[in-house]
PDB file of C-alpha atoms in Angstrom:
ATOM      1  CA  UNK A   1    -128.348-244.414-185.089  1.00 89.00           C
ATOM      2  CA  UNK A   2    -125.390-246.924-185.251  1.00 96.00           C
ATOM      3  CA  UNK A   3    -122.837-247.595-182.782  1.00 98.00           C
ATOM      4  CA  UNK A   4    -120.347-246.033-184.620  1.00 98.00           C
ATOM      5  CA  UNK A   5    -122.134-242.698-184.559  1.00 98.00           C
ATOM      6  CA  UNK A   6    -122.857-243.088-180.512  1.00 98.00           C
ATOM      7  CA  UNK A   7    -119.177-244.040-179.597  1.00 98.00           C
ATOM      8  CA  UNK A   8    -117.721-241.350-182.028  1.00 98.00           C
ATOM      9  CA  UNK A   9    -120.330-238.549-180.370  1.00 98.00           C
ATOM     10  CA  UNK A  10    -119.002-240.142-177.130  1.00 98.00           C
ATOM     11  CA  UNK A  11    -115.120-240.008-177.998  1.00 98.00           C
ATOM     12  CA  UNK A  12    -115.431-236.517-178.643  1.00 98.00           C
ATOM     13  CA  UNK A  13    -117.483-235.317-176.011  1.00 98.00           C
ATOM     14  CA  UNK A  14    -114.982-237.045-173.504  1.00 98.00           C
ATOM     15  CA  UNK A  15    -112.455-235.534-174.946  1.00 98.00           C
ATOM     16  CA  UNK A  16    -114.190-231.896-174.620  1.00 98.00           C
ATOM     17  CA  UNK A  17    -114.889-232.815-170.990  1.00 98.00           C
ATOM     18  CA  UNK A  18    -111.247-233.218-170.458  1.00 98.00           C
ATOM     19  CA  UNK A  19    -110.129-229.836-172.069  1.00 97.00           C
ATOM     20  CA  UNK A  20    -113.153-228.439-169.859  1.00 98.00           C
ATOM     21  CA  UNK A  21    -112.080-230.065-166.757  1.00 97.00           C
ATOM     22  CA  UNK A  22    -108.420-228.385-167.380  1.00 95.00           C
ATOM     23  CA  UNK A  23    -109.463-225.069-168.437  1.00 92.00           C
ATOM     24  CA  UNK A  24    -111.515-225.034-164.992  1.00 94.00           C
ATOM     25  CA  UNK A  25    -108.611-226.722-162.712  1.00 91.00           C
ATOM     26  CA  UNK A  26    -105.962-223.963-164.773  1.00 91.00           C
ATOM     27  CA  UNK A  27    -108.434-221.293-163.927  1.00 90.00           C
ATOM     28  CA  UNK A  28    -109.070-222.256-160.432  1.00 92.00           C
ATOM     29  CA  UNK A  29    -105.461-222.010-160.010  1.00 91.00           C
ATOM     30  CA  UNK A  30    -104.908-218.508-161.023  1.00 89.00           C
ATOM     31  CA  UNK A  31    -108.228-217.301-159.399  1.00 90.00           C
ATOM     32  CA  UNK A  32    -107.074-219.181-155.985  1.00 91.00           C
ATOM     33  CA  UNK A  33    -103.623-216.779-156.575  1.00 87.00           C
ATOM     34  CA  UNK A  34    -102.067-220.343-156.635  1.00 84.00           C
ATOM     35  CA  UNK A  35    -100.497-218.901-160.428  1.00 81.00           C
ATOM     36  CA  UNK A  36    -100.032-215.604-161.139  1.00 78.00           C
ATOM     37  CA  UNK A  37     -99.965-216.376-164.668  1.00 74.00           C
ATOM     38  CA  UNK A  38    -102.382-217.905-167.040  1.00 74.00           C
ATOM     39  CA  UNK A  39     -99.076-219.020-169.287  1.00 79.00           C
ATOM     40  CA  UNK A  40     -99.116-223.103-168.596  1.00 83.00           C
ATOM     41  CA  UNK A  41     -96.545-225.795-169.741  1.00 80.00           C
ATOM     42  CA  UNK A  42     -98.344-227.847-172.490  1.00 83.00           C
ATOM     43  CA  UNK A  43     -97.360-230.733-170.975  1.00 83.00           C
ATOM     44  CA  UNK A  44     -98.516-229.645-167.522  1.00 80.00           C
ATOM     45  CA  UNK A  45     -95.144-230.297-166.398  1.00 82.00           C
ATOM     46  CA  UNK A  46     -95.331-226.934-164.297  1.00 85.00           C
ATOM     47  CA  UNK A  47     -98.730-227.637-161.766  1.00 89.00           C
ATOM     48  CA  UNK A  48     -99.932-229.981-159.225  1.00 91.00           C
ATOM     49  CA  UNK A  49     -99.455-234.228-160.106  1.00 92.00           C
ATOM     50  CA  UNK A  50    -103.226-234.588-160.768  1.00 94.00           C
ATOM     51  CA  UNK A  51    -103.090-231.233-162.744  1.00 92.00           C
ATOM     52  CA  UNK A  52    -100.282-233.325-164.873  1.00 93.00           C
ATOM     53  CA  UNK A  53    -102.412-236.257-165.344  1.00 96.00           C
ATOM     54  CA  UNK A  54    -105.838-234.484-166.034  1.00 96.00           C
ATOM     55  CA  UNK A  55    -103.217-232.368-169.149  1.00 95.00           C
ATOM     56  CA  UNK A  56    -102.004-235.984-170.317  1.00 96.00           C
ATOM     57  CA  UNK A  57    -104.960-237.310-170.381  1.00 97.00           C
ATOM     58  CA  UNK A  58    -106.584-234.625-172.460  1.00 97.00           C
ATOM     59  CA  UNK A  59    -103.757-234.690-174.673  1.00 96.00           C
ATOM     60  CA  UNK A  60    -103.777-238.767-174.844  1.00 96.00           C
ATOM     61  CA  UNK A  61    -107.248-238.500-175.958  1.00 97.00           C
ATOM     62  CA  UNK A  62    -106.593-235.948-178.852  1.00 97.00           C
ATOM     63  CA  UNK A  63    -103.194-237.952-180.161  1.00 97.00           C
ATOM     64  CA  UNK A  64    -105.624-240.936-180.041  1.00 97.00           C
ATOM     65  CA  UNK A  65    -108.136-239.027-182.049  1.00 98.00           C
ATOM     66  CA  UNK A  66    -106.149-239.756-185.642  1.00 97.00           C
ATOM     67  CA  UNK A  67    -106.303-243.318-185.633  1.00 97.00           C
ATOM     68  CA  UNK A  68    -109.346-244.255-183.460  1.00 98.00           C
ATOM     69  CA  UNK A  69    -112.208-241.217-184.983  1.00 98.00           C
ATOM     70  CA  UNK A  70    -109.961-241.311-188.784  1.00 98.00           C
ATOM     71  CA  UNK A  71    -110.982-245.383-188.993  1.00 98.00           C
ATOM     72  CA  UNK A  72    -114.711-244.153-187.389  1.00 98.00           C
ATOM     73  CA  UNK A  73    -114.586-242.006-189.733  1.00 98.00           C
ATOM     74  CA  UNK A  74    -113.652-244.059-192.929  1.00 98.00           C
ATOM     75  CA  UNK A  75    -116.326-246.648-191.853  1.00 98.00           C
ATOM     76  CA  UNK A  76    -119.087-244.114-192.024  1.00 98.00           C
ATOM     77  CA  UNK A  77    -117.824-242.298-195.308  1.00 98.00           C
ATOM     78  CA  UNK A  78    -118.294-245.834-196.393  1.00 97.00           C
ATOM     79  CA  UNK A  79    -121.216-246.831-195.602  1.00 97.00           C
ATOM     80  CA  UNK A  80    -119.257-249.858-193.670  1.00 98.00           C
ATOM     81  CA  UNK A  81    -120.276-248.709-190.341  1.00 98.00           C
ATOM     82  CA  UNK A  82    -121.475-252.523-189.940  1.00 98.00           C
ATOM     83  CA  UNK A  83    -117.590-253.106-189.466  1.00 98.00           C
ATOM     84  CA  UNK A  84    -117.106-251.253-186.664  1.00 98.00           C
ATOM     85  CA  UNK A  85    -120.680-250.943-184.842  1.00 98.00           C
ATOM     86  CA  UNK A  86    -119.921-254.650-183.146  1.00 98.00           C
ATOM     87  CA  UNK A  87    -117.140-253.171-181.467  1.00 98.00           C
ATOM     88  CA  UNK A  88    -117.156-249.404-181.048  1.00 98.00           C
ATOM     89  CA  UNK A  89    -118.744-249.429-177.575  1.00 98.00           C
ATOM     90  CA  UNK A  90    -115.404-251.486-176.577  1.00 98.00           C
ATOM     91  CA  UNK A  91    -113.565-249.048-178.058  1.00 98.00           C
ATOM     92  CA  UNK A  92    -115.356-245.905-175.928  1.00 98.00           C
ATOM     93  CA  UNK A  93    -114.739-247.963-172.994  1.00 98.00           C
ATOM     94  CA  UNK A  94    -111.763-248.742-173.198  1.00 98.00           C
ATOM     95  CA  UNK A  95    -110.667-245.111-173.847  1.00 98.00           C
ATOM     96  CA  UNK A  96    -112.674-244.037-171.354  1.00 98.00           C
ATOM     97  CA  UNK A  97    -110.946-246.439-168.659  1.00 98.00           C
ATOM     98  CA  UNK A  98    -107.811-245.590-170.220  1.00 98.00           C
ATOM     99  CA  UNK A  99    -108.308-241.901-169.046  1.00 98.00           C
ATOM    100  CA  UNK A 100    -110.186-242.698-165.903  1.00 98.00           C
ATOM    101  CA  UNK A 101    -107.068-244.639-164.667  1.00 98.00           C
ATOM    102  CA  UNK A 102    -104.421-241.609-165.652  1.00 97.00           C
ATOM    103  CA  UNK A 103    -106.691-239.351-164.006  1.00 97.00           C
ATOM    104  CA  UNK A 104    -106.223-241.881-160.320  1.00 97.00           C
ATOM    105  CA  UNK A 105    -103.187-242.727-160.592  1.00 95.00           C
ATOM    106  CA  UNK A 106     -99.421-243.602-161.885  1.00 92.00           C
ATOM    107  CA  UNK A 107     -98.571-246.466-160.014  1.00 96.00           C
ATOM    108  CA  UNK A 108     -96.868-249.059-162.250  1.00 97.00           C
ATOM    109  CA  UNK A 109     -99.958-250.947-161.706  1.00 98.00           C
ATOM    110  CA  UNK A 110    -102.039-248.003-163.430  1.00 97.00           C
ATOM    111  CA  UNK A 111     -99.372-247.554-166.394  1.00 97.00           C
ATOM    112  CA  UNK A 112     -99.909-251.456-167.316  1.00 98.00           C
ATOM    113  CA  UNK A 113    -103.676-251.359-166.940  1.00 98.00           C
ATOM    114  CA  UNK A 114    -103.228-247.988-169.554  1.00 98.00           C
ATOM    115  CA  UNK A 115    -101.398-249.947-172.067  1.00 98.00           C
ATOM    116  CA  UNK A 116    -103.473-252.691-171.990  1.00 98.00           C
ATOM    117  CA  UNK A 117    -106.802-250.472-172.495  1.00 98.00           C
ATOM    118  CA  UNK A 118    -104.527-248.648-174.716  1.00 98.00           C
ATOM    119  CA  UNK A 119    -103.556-252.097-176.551  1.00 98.00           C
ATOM    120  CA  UNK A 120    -107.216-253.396-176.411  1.00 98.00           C
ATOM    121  CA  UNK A 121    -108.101-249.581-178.765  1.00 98.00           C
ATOM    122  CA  UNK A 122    -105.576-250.475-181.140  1.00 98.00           C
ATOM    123  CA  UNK A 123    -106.597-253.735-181.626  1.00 98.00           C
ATOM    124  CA  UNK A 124    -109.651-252.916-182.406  1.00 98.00           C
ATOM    125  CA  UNK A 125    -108.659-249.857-184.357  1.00 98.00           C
ATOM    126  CA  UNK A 126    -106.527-252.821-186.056  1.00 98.00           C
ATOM    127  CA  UNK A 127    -109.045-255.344-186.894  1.00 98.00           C
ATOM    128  CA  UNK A 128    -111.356-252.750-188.302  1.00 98.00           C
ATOM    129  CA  UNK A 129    -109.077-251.599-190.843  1.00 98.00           C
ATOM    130  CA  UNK A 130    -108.053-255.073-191.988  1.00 98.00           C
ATOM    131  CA  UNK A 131    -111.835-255.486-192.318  1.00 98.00           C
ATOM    132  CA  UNK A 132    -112.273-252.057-194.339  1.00 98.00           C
ATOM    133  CA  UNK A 133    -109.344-252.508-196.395  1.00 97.00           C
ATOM    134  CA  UNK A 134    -110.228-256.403-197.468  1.00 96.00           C
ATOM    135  CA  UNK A 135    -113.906-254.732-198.089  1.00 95.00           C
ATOM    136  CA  UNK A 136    -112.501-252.578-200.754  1.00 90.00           C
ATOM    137  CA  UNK A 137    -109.651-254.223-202.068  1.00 92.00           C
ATOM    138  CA  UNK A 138    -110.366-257.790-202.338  1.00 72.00           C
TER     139      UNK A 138
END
């Protein structure tokens, strides 16, 4: 199975442990009679700080979804998963990380060390689709 494959599977079951992790922490709230409600703010504006972050970084992972599994994606409908195999595990970790630090924290410290990881997923989001594109078009 190639890298691609793995760090796709990975990206997505991340992002499915994140949407688990906030149905259980919503649900925990209403069963604790902390809400009253099971209506929530989708930006998790309206709960706890952590409850905030664990919403954003759920969300972060499925508005990262278009760019980092659509190029995944292309590579493998392409048979070019050689492009992006050398790389994809840098990619998971990186969005990983990303998350792992929003989940800690919001110092300034942990909103540089984001954009950087974030920065780092582009890049490589970046580099792959130069490569794909001057595969097919040159």
């Amino acid at each position: 199975m190639s890298h691609t494959i793995i760090a796709l599977a990975g990206y997505i079951i991340w992002t499915m442990l994140l949407l688990l992790a906030l149905a259980t922490y919503r649900t925990s709230l209403v069963s604790s009679k902390q809400r009253t409600s099971l209506k929530f703010a989708s930006d998790g504006s309206d709960v706890s700080e952590f409850g905030h972050r664990l919403t954003r970084a759920q969300a972060n992972c499925v508005e990262s979804f278009a760019f980092i599994g659509g190029t995944m994606l292309l590579a493998l409908a392409t048979n070019s998963a050689v492009i992006t195999d050398g790389l994809a595990f840098v990619l998971l970790g990186a969005r990983l990380a990303q998350s792992i630090v929003h989940l800690a924290s919001t110092s300034n410290m942990a909103i540089q060390i984001r954009f950087v990881l974030f920065l780092i997923q582009c890049g490589v989001c970046g580099y792959w689709l130069f490569m794909l594109l001057s595969k097919f078009m040159g």
